[in-house]
Each structure stands twice: as C-alpha cells, then as structure tokens.
PDB file of C-alpha atoms in Angstrom:
ATOM      1  CA  MET A 500      20.503 -12.186  20.776  1.00  0.00           C
ATOM      2  CA  ASN A 501      20.668  -8.968  18.791  1.00  0.00           C
ATOM      3  CA  PRO A 502      18.152  -6.243  18.973  1.00  0.00           C
ATOM      4  CA  GLU A 503      16.352  -7.426  15.489  1.00  0.00           C
ATOM      5  CA  GLN A 504      16.193 -11.056  16.922  1.00  0.00           C
ATOM      6  CA  TYR A 505      14.785  -9.765  20.097  1.00  0.00           C
ATOM      7  CA  ALA A 506      12.077  -7.867  18.227  1.00  0.00           C
ATOM      8  CA  ASP A 507      11.158 -10.571  15.908  1.00  0.00           C
ATOM      9  CA  HIS A 508      10.655 -13.255  18.702  1.00  0.00           C
ATOM     10  CA  PHE A 509       7.292 -11.382  19.650  1.00  0.00           C
ATOM     11  CA  ILE A 510       5.898 -11.697  15.988  1.00  0.00           C
ATOM     12  CA  GLU A 511       7.620 -14.909  14.524  1.00  0.00           C
ATOM     13  CA  ASN A 512       4.556 -17.145  14.774  1.00  0.00           C
ATOM     14  CA  ASP A 513       2.520 -15.351  12.114  1.00  0.00           C
ATOM     15  CA  GLU A 514       1.196 -18.440  10.529  1.00  0.00           C
ATOM     16  CA  VAL A 515       0.049 -16.470   7.379  1.00  0.00           C
ATOM     17  CA  LEU A 516       3.397 -15.021   6.646  1.00  0.00           C
ATOM     18  CA  ASN A 517       5.268 -18.196   7.674  1.00  0.00           C
ATOM     19  CA  ARG A 518       3.310 -19.998   5.029  1.00  0.00           C
ATOM     20  CA  VAL A 519       4.126 -17.331   2.476  1.00  0.00           C
ATOM     21  CA  LYS A 520       7.784 -17.785   3.267  1.00  0.00           C
ATOM     22  CA  GLN A 521       7.412 -21.543   2.767  1.00  0.00           C
ATOM     23  CA  VAL A 522       5.623 -21.458  -0.483  1.00  0.00           C
ATOM     24  CA  THR A 523       8.267 -18.871  -1.744  1.00  0.00           C
ATOM     25  CA  ALA A 524      11.142 -21.479  -0.865  1.00  0.00           C
ATOM     26  CA  GLU A 525       9.376 -24.261  -2.474  1.00  0.00           C
ATOM     27  CA  LYS A 526       8.857 -22.531  -5.505  1.00  0.00           C
ATOM     28  CA  GLY A 527      12.428 -21.685  -5.885  1.00  0.00           C
ATOM     29  CA  MET A 528      12.015 -17.964  -5.640  1.00  0.00           C
ATOM     30  CA  PRO A 529      14.583 -15.707  -4.011  1.00  0.00           C
ATOM     31  CA  GLU A 530      14.014 -15.767  -0.078  1.00  0.00           C
ATOM     32  CA  ILE A 531      14.347 -11.903   0.120  1.00  0.00           C
ATOM     33  CA  ALA A 532      11.109 -10.786   1.759  1.00  0.00           C
ATOM     34  CA  ILE A 533      11.035  -7.844   4.146  1.00  0.00           C
ATOM     35  CA  ALA A 534      12.075  -8.265   7.591  1.00  0.00           C
ATOM     36  CA  PRO A 535       9.109  -9.329  10.014  1.00  0.00           C
ATOM     37  CA  GLY A 536       9.729  -6.247  12.194  1.00  0.00           C
ATOM     38  CA  TYR A 537       9.447  -4.105   9.019  1.00  0.00           C
ATOM     39  CA  GLY A 538       6.562  -5.986   7.689  1.00  0.00           C
ATOM     40  CA  ARG A 539       4.807  -5.157  11.091  1.00  0.00           C
ATOM     41  CA  LEU A 540       5.781  -1.625  10.569  1.00  0.00           C
ATOM     42  CA  LEU A 541       4.245  -1.236   7.007  1.00  0.00           C
ATOM     43  CA  THR A 542       0.981  -2.510   8.472  1.00  0.00           C
ATOM     44  CA  LEU A 543       1.047   0.058  11.179  1.00  0.00           C
ATOM     45  CA  LEU A 544       1.902   2.879   8.622  1.00  0.00           C
ATOM     46  CA  VAL A 545      -0.714   1.981   6.339  1.00  0.00           C
ATOM     47  CA  LYS A 546      -3.311   1.742   9.352  1.00  0.00           C
ATOM     48  CA  ALA A 547      -2.063   4.927  11.176  1.00  0.00           C
ATOM     49  CA  THR A 548      -2.064   7.134   8.175  1.00  0.00           C
ATOM     50  CA  GLY A 549      -5.447   5.841   6.807  1.00  0.00           C
ATOM     51  CA  ALA A 550      -4.015   5.116   3.386  1.00  0.00           C
ATOM     52  CA  GLY A 551      -6.768   4.040   1.054  1.00  0.00           C
ATOM     53  CA  ARG A 552      -4.850   3.448  -2.151  1.00  0.00           C
ATOM     54  CA  VAL A 553      -1.351   1.752  -1.745  1.00  0.00           C
ATOM     55  CA  LEU A 554       1.211   0.937  -4.416  1.00  0.00           C
ATOM     56  CA  GLU A 555       3.733  -1.791  -4.126  1.00  0.00           C
ATOM     57  CA  ILE A 556       6.805  -1.912  -6.568  1.00  0.00           C
ATOM     58  CA  GLY A 557       8.054  -5.548  -6.311  1.00  0.00           C
ATOM     59  CA  ALA A 558       5.453  -8.218  -5.221  1.00  0.00           C
ATOM     60  CA  LEU A 559       7.700 -11.307  -4.980  1.00  0.00           C
ATOM     61  CA  GLY A 560       5.691 -14.011  -3.220  1.00  0.00           C
ATOM     62  CA  GLY A 561       3.022 -11.516  -1.605  1.00  0.00           C
ATOM     63  CA  TYR A 562       4.498 -11.324   2.028  1.00  0.00           C
ATOM     64  CA  SER A 563       4.965  -7.500   1.824  1.00  0.00           C
ATOM     65  CA  GLY A 564       1.523  -7.125   0.137  1.00  0.00           C
ATOM     66  CA  ILE A 565      -0.166  -9.012   2.917  1.00  0.00           C
ATOM     67  CA  CYS A 566       1.521  -6.760   5.342  1.00  0.00           C
ATOM     68  CA  LEU A 567       0.363  -3.714   3.478  1.00  0.00           C
ATOM     69  CA  ALA A 568      -3.391  -5.174   3.024  1.00  0.00           C
ATOM     70  CA  ARG A 569      -3.583  -5.858   6.527  1.00  0.00           C
ATOM     71  CA  GLY A 570      -3.586  -2.044   7.267  1.00  0.00           C
ATOM     72  CA  LEU A 571      -6.162  -1.205   4.864  1.00  0.00           C
ATOM     73  CA  ALA A 572      -9.815  -0.521   5.512  1.00  0.00           C
ATOM     74  CA  PRO A 573     -12.054  -2.936   3.679  1.00  0.00           C
ATOM     75  CA  GLU A 574     -12.615  -0.456   0.973  1.00  0.00           C
ATOM     76  CA  GLY A 575      -8.804   0.117   0.534  1.00  0.00           C
ATOM     77  CA  THR A 576      -6.805  -1.163  -2.448  1.00  0.00           C
ATOM     78  CA  LEU A 577      -3.318  -2.370  -3.117  1.00  0.00           C
ATOM     79  CA  THR A 578      -1.893  -1.990  -6.601  1.00  0.00           C
ATOM     80  CA  SER A 579       1.183  -4.414  -6.872  1.00  0.00           C
ATOM     81  CA  LEU A 580       3.927  -4.114  -9.632  1.00  0.00           C
ATOM     82  CA  GLU A 581       5.693  -7.095 -10.469  1.00  0.00           C
ATOM     83  CA  LEU A 582       8.166  -7.938 -13.386  1.00  0.00           C
ATOM     84  CA  LYS A 583       7.624 -11.716 -13.620  1.00  0.00           C
ATOM     85  CA  GLN A 584       4.236 -13.299 -14.373  1.00  0.00           C
ATOM     86  CA  GLU A 585       5.109 -16.330 -12.280  1.00  0.00           C
ATOM     87  CA  PHE A 586       5.933 -14.363  -9.156  1.00  0.00           C
ATOM     88  CA  ALA A 587       2.640 -12.408  -9.577  1.00  0.00           C
ATOM     89  CA  ASP A 588       0.758 -15.607  -9.744  1.00  0.00           C
ATOM     90  CA  VAL A 589       2.289 -16.894  -6.488  1.00  0.00           C
ATOM     91  CA  ALA A 590       1.791 -13.385  -4.952  1.00  0.00           C
ATOM     92  CA  ARG A 591      -1.924 -13.480  -5.806  1.00  0.00           C
ATOM     93  CA  ALA A 592      -2.417 -16.892  -4.465  1.00  0.00           C
ATOM     94  CA  ASN A 593      -0.819 -16.203  -1.169  1.00  0.00           C
ATOM     95  CA  VAL A 594      -2.723 -12.664  -0.927  1.00  0.00           C
ATOM     96  CA  THR A 595      -6.041 -14.126  -1.746  1.00  0.00           C
ATOM     97  CA  GLU A 596      -5.508 -16.934   0.729  1.00  0.00           C
ATOM     98  CA  ALA A 597      -4.560 -14.329   3.393  1.00  0.00           C
ATOM     99  CA  GLY A 598      -8.123 -12.764   2.698  1.00  0.00           C
ATOM    100  CA  PHE A 599      -7.123  -9.792   0.608  1.00  0.00           C
ATOM    101  CA  GLY A 600      -7.522 -11.091  -2.810  1.00  0.00           C
ATOM    102  CA  GLY A 601     -10.504  -8.623  -3.733  1.00  0.00           C
ATOM    103  CA  GLN A 602      -8.459  -5.717  -2.679  1.00  0.00           C
ATOM    104  CA  VAL A 603      -5.325  -6.238  -4.711  1.00  0.00           C
ATOM    105  CA  GLU A 604      -4.551  -5.602  -8.386  1.00  0.00           C
ATOM    106  CA  TYR A 605      -1.276  -6.812 -10.205  1.00  0.00           C
ATOM    107  CA  ARG A 606       0.243  -5.195 -12.874  1.00  0.00           C
ATOM    108  CA  VAL A 607       3.064  -7.415 -14.611  1.00  0.00           C
ATOM    109  CA  GLY A 608       6.012  -6.015 -16.586  1.00  0.00           C
ATOM    110  CA  PRO A 609       8.817  -3.579 -16.227  1.00  0.00           C
ATOM    111  CA  ALA A 610       7.832  -1.344 -13.367  1.00  0.00           C
ATOM    112  CA  LEU A 611       8.952   1.855 -15.156  1.00  0.00           C
ATOM    113  CA  ASP A 612       6.421   1.089 -17.939  1.00  0.00           C
ATOM    114  CA  SER A 613       3.583   0.346 -15.343  1.00  0.00           C
ATOM    115  CA  LEU A 614       4.617   3.509 -13.324  1.00  0.00           C
ATOM    116  CA  ALA A 615       4.164   5.520 -16.634  1.00  0.00           C
ATOM    117  CA  GLN A 616       0.827   3.926 -17.300  1.00  0.00           C
ATOM    118  CA  LEU A 617      -0.574   4.728 -13.836  1.00  0.00           C
ATOM    119  CA  LYS A 618       0.708   8.436 -14.435  1.00  0.00           C
ATOM    120  CA  ALA A 619      -1.117   8.591 -17.783  1.00  0.00           C
ATOM    121  CA  GLU A 620      -3.982   7.136 -16.120  1.00  0.00           C
ATOM    122  CA  GLY A 621      -3.968   9.950 -13.473  1.00  0.00           C
ATOM    123  CA  GLN A 622      -3.720   7.451 -10.799  1.00  0.00           C
ATOM    124  CA  ARG A 623      -2.708   8.873  -7.346  1.00  0.00           C
ATOM    125  CA  PHE A 624      -1.899   6.962  -4.048  1.00  0.00           C
ATOM    126  CA  ASP A 625      -1.448   7.467  -0.359  1.00  0.00           C
ATOM    127  CA  PHE A 626       1.478   4.956   0.262  1.00  0.00           C
ATOM    128  CA  PHE A 627       4.150   3.502  -1.732  1.00  0.00           C
ATOM    129  CA  PHE A 628       6.441   0.449  -0.833  1.00  0.00           C
ATOM    130  CA  ILE A 629       9.577   0.192  -3.065  1.00  0.00           C
ATOM    131  CA  ASP A 630      11.335  -3.356  -2.830  1.00  0.00           C
ATOM    132  CA  ALA A 631      12.499  -4.195  -6.402  1.00  0.00           C
ATOM    133  CA  ASP A 632      15.712  -3.717  -8.432  1.00  0.00           C
ATOM    134  CA  LYS A 633      17.908  -1.488  -6.587  1.00  0.00           C
ATOM    135  CA  GLU A 634      19.389   0.317  -9.700  1.00  0.00           C
ATOM    136  CA  ASN A 635      15.810   1.875 -10.320  1.00  0.00           C
ATOM    137  CA  TYR A 636      15.081   3.032  -6.847  1.00  0.00           C
ATOM    138  CA  PRO A 637      16.012   6.863  -7.517  1.00  0.00           C
ATOM    139  CA  ASN A 638      13.499   6.451 -10.755  1.00  0.00           C
ATOM    140  CA  TYR A 639      10.940   4.894  -8.494  1.00  0.00           C
ATOM    141  CA  LEU A 640      11.055   7.587  -6.118  1.00  0.00           C
ATOM    142  CA  GLU A 641      10.526  10.326  -8.675  1.00  0.00           C
ATOM    143  CA  TYR A 642       7.608   8.330  -9.823  1.00  0.00           C
ATOM    144  CA  ALA A 643       6.054   7.840  -6.288  1.00  0.00           C
ATOM    145  CA  ILE A 644       6.622  11.691  -5.713  1.00  0.00           C
ATOM    146  CA  GLU A 645       4.597  12.321  -8.959  1.00  0.00           C
ATOM    147  CA  LEU A 646       1.908   9.861  -8.303  1.00  0.00           C
ATOM    148  CA  ALA A 647       1.596  10.989  -4.387  1.00  0.00           C
ATOM    149  CA  ASN A 648      -1.396  12.599  -2.798  1.00  0.00           C
ATOM    150  CA  PRO A 649      -0.258  15.293  -0.328  1.00  0.00           C
ATOM    151  CA  GLY A 650       0.896  13.699   2.632  1.00  0.00           C
ATOM    152  CA  ALA A 651       1.570  10.210   1.218  1.00  0.00           C
ATOM    153  CA  LEU A 652       4.155   8.043   2.834  1.00  0.00           C
ATOM    154  CA  ILE A 653       6.992   6.378   0.816  1.00  0.00           C
ATOM    155  CA  ALA A 654       8.836   3.453   2.266  1.00  0.00           C
ATOM    156  CA  GLY A 655      11.959   1.765   0.526  1.00  0.00           C
ATOM    157  CA  ASP A 656      13.674  -1.500   1.765  1.00  0.00           C
ATOM    158  CA  ASN A 657      17.082  -2.851   1.887  1.00  0.00           C
ATOM    159  CA  THR A 658      18.877   0.600   1.740  1.00  0.00           C
ATOM    160  CA  PHE A 659      22.160  -0.784   3.303  1.00  0.00           C
ATOM    161  CA  LEU A 660      22.343  -3.520   0.774  1.00  0.00           C
ATOM    162  CA  ARG A 661      23.712  -6.010   3.322  1.00  0.00           C
ATOM    163  CA  GLY A 662      26.105  -3.568   4.192  1.00  0.00           C
ATOM    164  CA  ARG A 663      27.567  -2.487   0.646  1.00  0.00           C
ATOM    165  CA  THR A 664      25.978   0.804   0.908  1.00  0.00           C
ATOM    166  CA  LEU A 665      28.144   1.567   4.108  1.00  0.00           C
ATOM    167  CA  ASN A 666      31.304   0.208   2.517  1.00  0.00           C
ATOM    168  CA  PRO A 667      33.459   3.043   0.448  1.00  0.00           C
ATOM    169  CA  ASP A 668      35.242   0.304  -1.457  1.00  0.00           C
ATOM    170  CA  LYS A 669      31.730  -0.856  -2.938  1.00  0.00           C
ATOM    171  CA  ASN A 670      30.679   1.272  -5.933  1.00  0.00           C
ATOM    172  CA  GLY A 671      28.671  -1.054  -8.291  1.00  0.00           C
ATOM    173  CA  PRO A 672      25.478   0.513 -10.123  1.00  0.00           C
ATOM    174  CA  SER A 673      23.043  -0.954  -7.530  1.00  0.00           C
ATOM    175  CA  VAL A 674      25.208   0.649  -4.522  1.00  0.00           C
ATOM    176  CA  GLN A 675      25.405   4.128  -6.117  1.00  0.00           C
ATOM    177  CA  ALA A 676      21.645   4.037  -6.874  1.00  0.00           C
ATOM    178  CA  ILE A 677      20.875   3.101  -3.464  1.00  0.00           C
ATOM    179  CA  ARG A 678      23.313   5.975  -2.000  1.00  0.00           C
ATOM    180  CA  ARG A 679      21.359   8.493  -4.137  1.00  0.00           C
ATOM    181  CA  PHE A 680      17.996   6.986  -3.215  1.00  0.00           C
ATOM    182  CA  ASN A 681      18.791   7.246   0.602  1.00  0.00           C
ATOM    183  CA  GLU A 682      20.024  10.983   0.151  1.00  0.00           C
ATOM    184  CA  ALA A 683      17.135  12.039  -1.594  1.00  0.00           C
ATOM    185  CA  MET A 684      14.788  10.464   0.957  1.00  0.00           C
ATOM    186  CA  ALA A 685      16.578  12.140   3.691  1.00  0.00           C
ATOM    187  CA  THR A 686      17.239  15.513   2.089  1.00  0.00           C
ATOM    188  CA  ASP A 687      14.913  16.349  -0.779  1.00  0.00           C
ATOM    189  CA  ASP A 688      12.932  19.344  -0.266  1.00  0.00           C
ATOM    190  CA  ARG A 689       9.780  17.890  -1.484  1.00  0.00           C
ATOM    191  CA  LEU A 690       9.953  15.063   1.424  1.00  0.00           C
ATOM    192  CA  ILE A 691      10.351  14.842   5.214  1.00  0.00           C
ATOM    193  CA  GLY A 692      12.253  11.660   5.492  1.00  0.00           C
ATOM    194  CA  THR A 693      14.672   9.388   7.567  1.00  0.00           C
ATOM    195  CA  ILE A 694      16.525   6.042   7.384  1.00  0.00           C
ATOM    196  CA  LEU A 695      15.653   3.215   9.820  1.00  0.00           C
ATOM    197  CA  PRO A 696      19.076   1.566  10.469  1.00  0.00           C
ATOM    198  CA  ALA A 697      17.559  -1.855  11.730  1.00  0.00           C
ATOM    199  CA  TYR A 698      17.682  -4.982   9.686  1.00  0.00           C
ATOM    200  CA  ASP A 699      18.832  -4.102   6.038  1.00  0.00           C
ATOM    201  CA  GLY A 700      17.785  -0.507   6.363  1.00  0.00           C
ATOM    202  CA  LEU A 701      14.403   1.172   5.571  1.00  0.00           C
ATOM    203  CA  ALA A 702      13.775   4.594   4.289  1.00  0.00           C
ATOM    204  CA  VAL A 703      10.524   6.268   5.341  1.00  0.00           C
ATOM    205  CA  ALA A 704       9.547   9.857   4.095  1.00  0.00           C
ATOM    206  CA  MET A 705       6.281  11.818   3.910  1.00  0.00           C
ATOM    207  CA  VAL A 706       5.659  13.752   0.572  1.00  0.00           C
ATOM    208  CA  LYS A 707       4.868  17.564   1.598  1.00  0.00           C
TER     209      LYS A 707
END
C-alpha cells in the first residue's frame, strides 16, 4: 500500500462521489477526476478560507464541483466553466443530485472566452480550481490572478502529468505549459504558493 492508497482508504466509501464516477464511466467520459484525497482537500480549503465565490475551470462530470460546493456556506456560489455542453449537463445533474444545484452556475464554451466575459462583467472570486486543458494553464492562472479578491486561493491539478513534467525528455506543449504554471505558482511575486507532491501533483497558491 502506497501513501495515497493509505490516505484514500479512509474516504473511499463516499457514496455520492462514487456515484459520480460511475455515471462518468457510463457516459463514456474521461475518468480523470481529481484524486479523492485532493477532493477532500478542496472541501477543506474552501471551508477554512470562508470562500463565498468559487470559480472552477473544467467541470467534467461534477466530481470536483461537489467537493468545492461542500465547502461553501449556504449562500456561497460556484461558477463552473466547461467546454462541452454534454459534460456540463452531466455535471449539473450530478451536482444537483448531491444537493448543490441552486448554488452552481455553468458557463459552456472555451474557458478563455468565459474568463474574458467574467472579467468584462467585473466578477471577482475567492477560490479558483484549475483542471482543464493543460496548454492553457498559464493563461488560466493569469486570469485567476486578475479575477481574484485579495487573499484568494488558486489550486491547479495534474501538475506532474503522470510523470511527464519531471522527465527532461518530455517537452511537448502541455508539458512545457505545466512547467511554466508550476514555476509561476511557486515563484510569482504576486503569489505565495507551493506544490504538493502526492497523487498527480497539486499546486496551491494565495494571491497577495
């Protein structure tokens, strides 16, 4: 048993999230939801920071959306950006079944377009979760910083890309983008950040 398996066995019997994974598989969607331990961490961070407005980039089947919504107060809101309408529909159904349908808004289309619209609307958020197309992670980070309230947290998943980020022989566009993202999360003067090395890597930073 590795450390991740040890940690996960305490939380693996989450019927709601297990159902989301089942539905995702039945729909033929990619089975790439955040790891259970990091899903629990998202709930903890949203709750601990008192985040009232959360922005998620990449909804998929709603697994991470439920984790984020669980940390919200009843008046809190989650805005979720998803490229594909069919994925957003599945996420909405799963999040609604979990009891958070009234707190979530979905915006469908290219995330950069949705982010530009949110900026034009003057929207601001307290917490950001990035788990979408990897080549745009640096762009998503810049938008998150622009849309952040002071002290907002930003989390980005899959920062190791199943080991490719760590392999000097791997230099594809996604790998290079994630490397730039990781460096910015850990060293950008506008942030206080670090990279958690469990599962597939999670970068977390606070906007100063």
